[in-house]
CSV table of C-alpha atoms in Angstrom, one decimal:
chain,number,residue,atom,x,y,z
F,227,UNK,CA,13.6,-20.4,-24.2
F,228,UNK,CA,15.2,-21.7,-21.3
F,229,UNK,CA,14.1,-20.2,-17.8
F,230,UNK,CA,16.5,-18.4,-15.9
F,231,UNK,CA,17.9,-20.7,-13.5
F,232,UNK,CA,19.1,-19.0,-10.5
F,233,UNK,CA,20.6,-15.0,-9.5
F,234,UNK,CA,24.0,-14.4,-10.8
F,235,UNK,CA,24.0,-17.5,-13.5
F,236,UNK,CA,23.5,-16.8,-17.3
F,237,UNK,CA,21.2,-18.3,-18.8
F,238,UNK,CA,18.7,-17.7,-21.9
F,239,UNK,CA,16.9,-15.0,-20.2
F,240,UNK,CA,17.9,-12.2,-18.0
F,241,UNK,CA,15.8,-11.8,-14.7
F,242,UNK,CA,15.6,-8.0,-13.0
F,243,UNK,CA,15.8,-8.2,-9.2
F,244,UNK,CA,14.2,-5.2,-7.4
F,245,UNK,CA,16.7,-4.3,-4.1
F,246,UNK,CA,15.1,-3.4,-0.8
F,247,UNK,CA,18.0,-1.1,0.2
F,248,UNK,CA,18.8,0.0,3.8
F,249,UNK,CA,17.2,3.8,4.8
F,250,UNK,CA,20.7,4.6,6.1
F,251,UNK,CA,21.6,1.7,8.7
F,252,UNK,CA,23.6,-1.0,7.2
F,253,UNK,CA,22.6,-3.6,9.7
F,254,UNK,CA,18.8,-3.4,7.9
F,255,UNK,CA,20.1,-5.1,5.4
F,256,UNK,CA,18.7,-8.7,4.3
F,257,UNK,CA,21.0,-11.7,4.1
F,258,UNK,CA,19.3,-11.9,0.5
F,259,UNK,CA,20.0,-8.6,-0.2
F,260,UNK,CA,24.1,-9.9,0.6
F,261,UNK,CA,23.2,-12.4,-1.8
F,262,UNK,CA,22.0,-10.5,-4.7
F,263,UNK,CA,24.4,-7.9,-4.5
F,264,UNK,CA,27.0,-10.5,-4.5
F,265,UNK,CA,26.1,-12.6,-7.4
F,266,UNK,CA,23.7,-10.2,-9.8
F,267,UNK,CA,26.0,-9.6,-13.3
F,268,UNK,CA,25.2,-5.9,-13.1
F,269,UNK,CA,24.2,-3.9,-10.0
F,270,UNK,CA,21.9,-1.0,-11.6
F,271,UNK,CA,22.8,1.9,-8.6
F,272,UNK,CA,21.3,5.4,-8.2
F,273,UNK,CA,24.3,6.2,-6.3
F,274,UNK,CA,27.7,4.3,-7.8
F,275,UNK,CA,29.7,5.7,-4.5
F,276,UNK,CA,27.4,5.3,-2.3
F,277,UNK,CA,26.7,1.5,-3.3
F,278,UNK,CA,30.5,0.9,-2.7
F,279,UNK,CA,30.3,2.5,0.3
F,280,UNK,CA,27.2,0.5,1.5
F,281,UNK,CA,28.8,-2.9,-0.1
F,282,UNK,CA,32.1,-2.4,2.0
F,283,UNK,CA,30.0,-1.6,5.2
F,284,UNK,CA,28.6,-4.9,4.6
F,285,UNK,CA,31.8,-6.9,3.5
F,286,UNK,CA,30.3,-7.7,0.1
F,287,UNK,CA,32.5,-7.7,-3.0
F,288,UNK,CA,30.1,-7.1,-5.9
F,289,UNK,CA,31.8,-8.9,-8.9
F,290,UNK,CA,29.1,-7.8,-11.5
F,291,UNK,CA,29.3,-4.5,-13.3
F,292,UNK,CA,28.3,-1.4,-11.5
F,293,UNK,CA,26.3,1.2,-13.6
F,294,UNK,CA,24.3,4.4,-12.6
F,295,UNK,CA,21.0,5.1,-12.8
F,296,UNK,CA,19.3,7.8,-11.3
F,297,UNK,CA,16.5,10.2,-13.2
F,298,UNK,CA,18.9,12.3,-15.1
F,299,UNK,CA,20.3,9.0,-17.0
F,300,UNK,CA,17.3,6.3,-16.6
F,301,UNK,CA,15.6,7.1,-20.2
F,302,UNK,CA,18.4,6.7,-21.8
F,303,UNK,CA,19.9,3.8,-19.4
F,304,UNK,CA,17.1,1.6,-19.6
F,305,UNK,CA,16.8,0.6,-23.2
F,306,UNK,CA,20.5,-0.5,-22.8
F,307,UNK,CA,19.7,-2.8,-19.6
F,308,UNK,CA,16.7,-4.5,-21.6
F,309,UNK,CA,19.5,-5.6,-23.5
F,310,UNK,CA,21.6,-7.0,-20.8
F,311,UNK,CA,18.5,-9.0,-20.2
F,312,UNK,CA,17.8,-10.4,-23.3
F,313,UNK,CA,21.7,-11.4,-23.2
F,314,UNK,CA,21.1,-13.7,-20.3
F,315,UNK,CA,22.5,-11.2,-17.6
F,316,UNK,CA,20.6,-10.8,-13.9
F,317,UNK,CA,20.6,-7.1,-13.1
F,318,UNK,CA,20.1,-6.1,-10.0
F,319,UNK,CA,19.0,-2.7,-9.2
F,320,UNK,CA,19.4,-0.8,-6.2
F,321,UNK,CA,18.7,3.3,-5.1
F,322,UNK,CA,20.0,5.1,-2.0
F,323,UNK,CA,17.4,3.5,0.2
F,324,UNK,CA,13.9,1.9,0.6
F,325,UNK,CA,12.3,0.2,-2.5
F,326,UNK,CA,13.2,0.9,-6.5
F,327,UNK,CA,10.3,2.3,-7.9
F,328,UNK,CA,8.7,3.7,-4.6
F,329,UNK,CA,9.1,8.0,-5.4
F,330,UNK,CA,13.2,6.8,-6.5
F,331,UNK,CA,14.2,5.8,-9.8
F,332,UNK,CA,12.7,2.0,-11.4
F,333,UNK,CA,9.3,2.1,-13.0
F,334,UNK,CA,10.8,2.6,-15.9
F,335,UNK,CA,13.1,-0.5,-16.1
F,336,UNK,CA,10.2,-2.1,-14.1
F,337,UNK,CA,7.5,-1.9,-16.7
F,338,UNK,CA,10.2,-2.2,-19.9
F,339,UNK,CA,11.2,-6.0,-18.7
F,340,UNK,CA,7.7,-6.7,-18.0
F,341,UNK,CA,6.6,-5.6,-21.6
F,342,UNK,CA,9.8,-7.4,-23.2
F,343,UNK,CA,8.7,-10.7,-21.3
F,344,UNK,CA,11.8,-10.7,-18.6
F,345,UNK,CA,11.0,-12.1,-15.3
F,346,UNK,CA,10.7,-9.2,-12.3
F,347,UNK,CA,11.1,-10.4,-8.8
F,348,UNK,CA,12.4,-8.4,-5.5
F,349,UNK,CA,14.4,-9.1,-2.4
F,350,UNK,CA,12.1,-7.1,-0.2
F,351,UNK,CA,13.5,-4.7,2.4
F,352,UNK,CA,13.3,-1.3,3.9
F,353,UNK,CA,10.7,1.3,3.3
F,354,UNK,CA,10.4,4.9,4.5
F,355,UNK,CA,6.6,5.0,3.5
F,356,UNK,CA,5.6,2.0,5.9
F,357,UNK,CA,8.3,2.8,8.8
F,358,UNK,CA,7.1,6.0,9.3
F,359,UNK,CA,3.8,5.4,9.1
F,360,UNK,CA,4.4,2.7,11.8
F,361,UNK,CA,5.8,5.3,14.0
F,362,UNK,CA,3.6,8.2,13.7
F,363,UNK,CA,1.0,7.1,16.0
F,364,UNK,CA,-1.4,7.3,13.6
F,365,UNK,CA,-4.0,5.0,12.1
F,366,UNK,CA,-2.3,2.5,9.5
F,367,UNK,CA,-5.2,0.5,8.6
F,368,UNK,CA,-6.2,2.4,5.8
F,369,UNK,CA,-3.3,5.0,3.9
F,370,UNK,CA,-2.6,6.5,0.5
F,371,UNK,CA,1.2,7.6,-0.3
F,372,UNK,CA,1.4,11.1,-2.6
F,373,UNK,CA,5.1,11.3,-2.9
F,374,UNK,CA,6.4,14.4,-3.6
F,375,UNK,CA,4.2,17.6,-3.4
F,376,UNK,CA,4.2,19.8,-6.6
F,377,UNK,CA,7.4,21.7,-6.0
F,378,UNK,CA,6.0,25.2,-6.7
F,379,UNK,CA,3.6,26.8,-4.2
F,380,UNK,CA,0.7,27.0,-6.2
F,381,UNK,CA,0.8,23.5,-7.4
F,382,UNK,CA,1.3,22.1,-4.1
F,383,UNK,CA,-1.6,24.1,-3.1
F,384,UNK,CA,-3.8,22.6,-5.5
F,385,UNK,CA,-2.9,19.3,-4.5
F,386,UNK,CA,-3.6,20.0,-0.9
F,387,UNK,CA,-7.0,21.7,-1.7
F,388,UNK,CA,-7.5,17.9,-3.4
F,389,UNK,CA,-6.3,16.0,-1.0
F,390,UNK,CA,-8.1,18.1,1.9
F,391,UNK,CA,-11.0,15.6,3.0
F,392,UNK,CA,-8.9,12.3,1.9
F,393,UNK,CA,-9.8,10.2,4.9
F,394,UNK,CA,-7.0,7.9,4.7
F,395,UNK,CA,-4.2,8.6,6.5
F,396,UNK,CA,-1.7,10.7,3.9
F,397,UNK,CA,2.3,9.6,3.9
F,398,UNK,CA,4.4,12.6,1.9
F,399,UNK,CA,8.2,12.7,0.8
F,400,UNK,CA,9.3,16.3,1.4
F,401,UNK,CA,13.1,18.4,0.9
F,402,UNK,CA,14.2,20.0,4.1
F,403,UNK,CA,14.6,23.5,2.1
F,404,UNK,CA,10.8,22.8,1.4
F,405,UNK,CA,9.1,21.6,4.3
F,406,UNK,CA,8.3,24.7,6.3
F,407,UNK,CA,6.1,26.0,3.1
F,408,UNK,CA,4.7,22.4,2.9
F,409,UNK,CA,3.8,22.7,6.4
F,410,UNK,CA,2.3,25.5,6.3
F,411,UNK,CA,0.3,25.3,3.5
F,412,UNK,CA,-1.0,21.9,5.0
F,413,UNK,CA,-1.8,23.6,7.6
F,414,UNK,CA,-3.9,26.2,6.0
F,415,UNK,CA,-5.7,23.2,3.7
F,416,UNK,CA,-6.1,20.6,6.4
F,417,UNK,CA,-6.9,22.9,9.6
F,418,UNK,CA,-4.0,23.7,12.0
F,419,UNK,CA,-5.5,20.9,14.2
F,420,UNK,CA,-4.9,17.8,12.1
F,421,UNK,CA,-2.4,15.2,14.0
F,422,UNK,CA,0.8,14.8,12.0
F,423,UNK,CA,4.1,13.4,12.4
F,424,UNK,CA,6.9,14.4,10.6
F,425,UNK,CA,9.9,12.0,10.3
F,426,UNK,CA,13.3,12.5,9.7
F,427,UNK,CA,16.9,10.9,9.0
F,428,UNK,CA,15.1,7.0,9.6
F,429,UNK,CA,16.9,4.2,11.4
F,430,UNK,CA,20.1,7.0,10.8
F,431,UNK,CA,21.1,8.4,13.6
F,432,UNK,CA,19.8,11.4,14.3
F,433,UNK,CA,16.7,9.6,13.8
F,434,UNK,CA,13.7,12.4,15.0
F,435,UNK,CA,10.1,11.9,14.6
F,436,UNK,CA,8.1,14.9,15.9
F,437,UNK,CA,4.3,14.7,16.6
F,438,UNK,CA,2.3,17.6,16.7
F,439,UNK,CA,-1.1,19.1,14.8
F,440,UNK,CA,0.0,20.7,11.8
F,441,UNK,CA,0.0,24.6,13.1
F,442,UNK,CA,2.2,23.3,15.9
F,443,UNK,CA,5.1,21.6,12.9
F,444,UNK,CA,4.6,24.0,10.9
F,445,UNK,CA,5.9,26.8,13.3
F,446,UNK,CA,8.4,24.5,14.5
F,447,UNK,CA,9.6,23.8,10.8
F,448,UNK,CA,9.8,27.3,10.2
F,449,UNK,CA,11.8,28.2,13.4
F,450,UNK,CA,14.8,26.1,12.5
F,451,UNK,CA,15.2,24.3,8.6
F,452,UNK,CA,15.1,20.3,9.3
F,453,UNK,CA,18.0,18.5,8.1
F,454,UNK,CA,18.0,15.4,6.0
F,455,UNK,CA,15.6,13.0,4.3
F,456,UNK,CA,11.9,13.6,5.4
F,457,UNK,CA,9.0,11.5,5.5
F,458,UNK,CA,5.6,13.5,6.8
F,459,UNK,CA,2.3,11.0,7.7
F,460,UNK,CA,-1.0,13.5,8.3
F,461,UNK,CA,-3.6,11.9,9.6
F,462,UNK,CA,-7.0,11.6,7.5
F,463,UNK,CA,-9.8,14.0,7.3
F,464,UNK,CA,-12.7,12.8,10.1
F,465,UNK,CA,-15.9,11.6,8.1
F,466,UNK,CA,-18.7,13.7,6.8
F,467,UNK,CA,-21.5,12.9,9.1
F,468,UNK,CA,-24.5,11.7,6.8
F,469,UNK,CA,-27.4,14.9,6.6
F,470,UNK,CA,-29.8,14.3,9.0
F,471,UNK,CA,-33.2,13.0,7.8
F,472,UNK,CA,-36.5,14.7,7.9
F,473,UNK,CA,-38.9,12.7,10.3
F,474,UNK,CA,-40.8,11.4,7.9
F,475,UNK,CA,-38.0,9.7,6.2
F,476,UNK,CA,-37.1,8.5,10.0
F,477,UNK,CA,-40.7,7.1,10.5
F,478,UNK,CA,-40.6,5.6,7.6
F,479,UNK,CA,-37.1,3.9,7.6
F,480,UNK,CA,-39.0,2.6,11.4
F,481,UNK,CA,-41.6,1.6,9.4
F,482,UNK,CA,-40.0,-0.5,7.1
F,483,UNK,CA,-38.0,-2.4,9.2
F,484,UNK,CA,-40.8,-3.2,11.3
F,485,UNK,CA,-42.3,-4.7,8.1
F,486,UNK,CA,-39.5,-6.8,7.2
F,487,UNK,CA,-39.9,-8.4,11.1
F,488,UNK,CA,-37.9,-5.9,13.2
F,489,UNK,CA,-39.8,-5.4,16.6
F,490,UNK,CA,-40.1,-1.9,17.2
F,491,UNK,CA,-37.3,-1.0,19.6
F,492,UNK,CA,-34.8,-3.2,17.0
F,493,UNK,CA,-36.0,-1.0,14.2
F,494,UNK,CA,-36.2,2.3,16.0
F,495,UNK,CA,-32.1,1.2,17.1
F,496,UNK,CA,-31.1,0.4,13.7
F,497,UNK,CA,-32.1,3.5,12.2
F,498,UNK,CA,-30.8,5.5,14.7
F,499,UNK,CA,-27.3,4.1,14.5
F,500,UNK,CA,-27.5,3.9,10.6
F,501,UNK,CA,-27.6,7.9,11.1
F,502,UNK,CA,-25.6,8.5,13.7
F,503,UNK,CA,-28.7,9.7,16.0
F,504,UNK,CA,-29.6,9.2,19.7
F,505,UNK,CA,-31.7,6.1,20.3
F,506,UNK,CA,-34.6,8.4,22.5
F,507,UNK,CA,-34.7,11.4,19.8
F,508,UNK,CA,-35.7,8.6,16.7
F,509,UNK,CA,-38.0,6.7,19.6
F,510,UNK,CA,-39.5,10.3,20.1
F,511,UNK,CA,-40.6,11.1,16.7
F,512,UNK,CA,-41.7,7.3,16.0
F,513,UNK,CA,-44.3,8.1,18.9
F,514,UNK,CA,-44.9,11.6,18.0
């Protein structure tokens, strides 16, 4: 079977191209995403309307067939795009904004090419997750992404109650009618304290991020409903300092490195820092 040989020819096998869509400027666009759109047999859209709307704001006529899917049809829709892909057809698929798959509508075509042997590639583009994270002011070296919260109160406080001494930093989707109880059940989980930044209406504009300890957003949530698409990044939980030792266990942990060739003040620095003690209290037991 023949390889397909480039986006928008037919060929032998269908290939499904994953489209980084703009969060709500046009101008974030790709010149690849142009491309696809403009060349891919079908465009697979969350949004029908709002496609056309984003194709004409970036003078692209999409020749290939537009279809929906969204999560009320995608069950349904996907066997019959697995079978525009065995016909030889690129599909492109494309949601409101940010990447297929990512908390929007794709896994399931995703994983049913892969499993019927269709090639999967992407024109990368905008994310919500990673832009707001890279705004908060909050550390991005390490971070998990939860999505959604449970939608009912009790299940989204058994999340939190989980999720309460994650240290990573956490990056949540959240509805506007929603995110004052979010907040403030975060806020009770987490510790009013915790730094947060809650994001809203990205590269749009009326683009707001607000930076505050949880308490603080969650009053200011409450006090007037944010409007539009929110992204919230909470930073992680601070580490569990190790339990301290007995002295023994300190002498001896001296000891040992001493043994293995340490000098004394090297060994009595080395345990001190592997517990997170002052230098002079570990030298004063050692010479106790």
């Amino acid at each position: 079977m023949k390889e397909c040989t480039g986006v928008g020819e037919m060929s032998e096998m269908g290939r499904l191209v994953l489209l980084g869509a703009p969060l709500g400027n046009p101008a974030d666009a790709s010149a690849r995403f142009r491309e696809v759109l403009a060349t891919a047999d079908v465009v697979a859209a969350e949004d029908t309307r709002r496609l056309t709307r984003l194709a004409r704001d970036l003078d692209v006529t999409v020749p290939g067939r537009i279809v929906s899917y969204f999560e009320g049809n995608e069950e349904r829709r996907t066997p019959e795009l697995v079978e525009v892909l065995a016909a030889g057809y690129t599909i492109a698929l494309v949601t409101d904004g940010g990447m297929p798959s990512v908390s929007d509508p794709g896994y399931r075509l995703v994983r049913a090419a892969i499993d019927a042997g269709f090639p999967v590639t992407a024109a990368p583009g905008p994310s919500a997750v990673t832009t707001a994270l890279a705004l908060s002011g909050l550390p991005c070296d390490r971070f998990c992404f939860e999505g959604f919260l449970p939608r009912t109160p009790a299940g989204r406080r058994s999340r939190l109650r989980a999720l309460a001494t994650e240290e990573r930093t956490l990056v949540l989707f959240e509805a506007p009618h929603r995110i004052a109880g979010a907040l403030a059940d975060l806020a009770a989980a987490f510790g009013p304290d915790r730094p947060a930044a809650l994001c809203r209406e990205l590269t749009k504009t009326y683009e707001e991020v607000v930076r505050r300890p949880l308490g603080e957003l969650a009053e200011w949530a409450a006090a007037g409903e944010p409007r539009g698409e929110i992204t919230l990044v909470v930073a992680g939980a601070p580490p569990v300092p190790a339990a301290r030792p007995d002295d023994d266990t300190l002498r001896a942990a001296v000891a040992e490195r001493e043994a293995a060739g340490l000098s004394r003040r090297d060994a009595i620095t080395e345990v001190a820092t592997a517990y997170g003690l002052r230098r002079r209290e570990v030298y004063t037991i050692v010479h106790t």
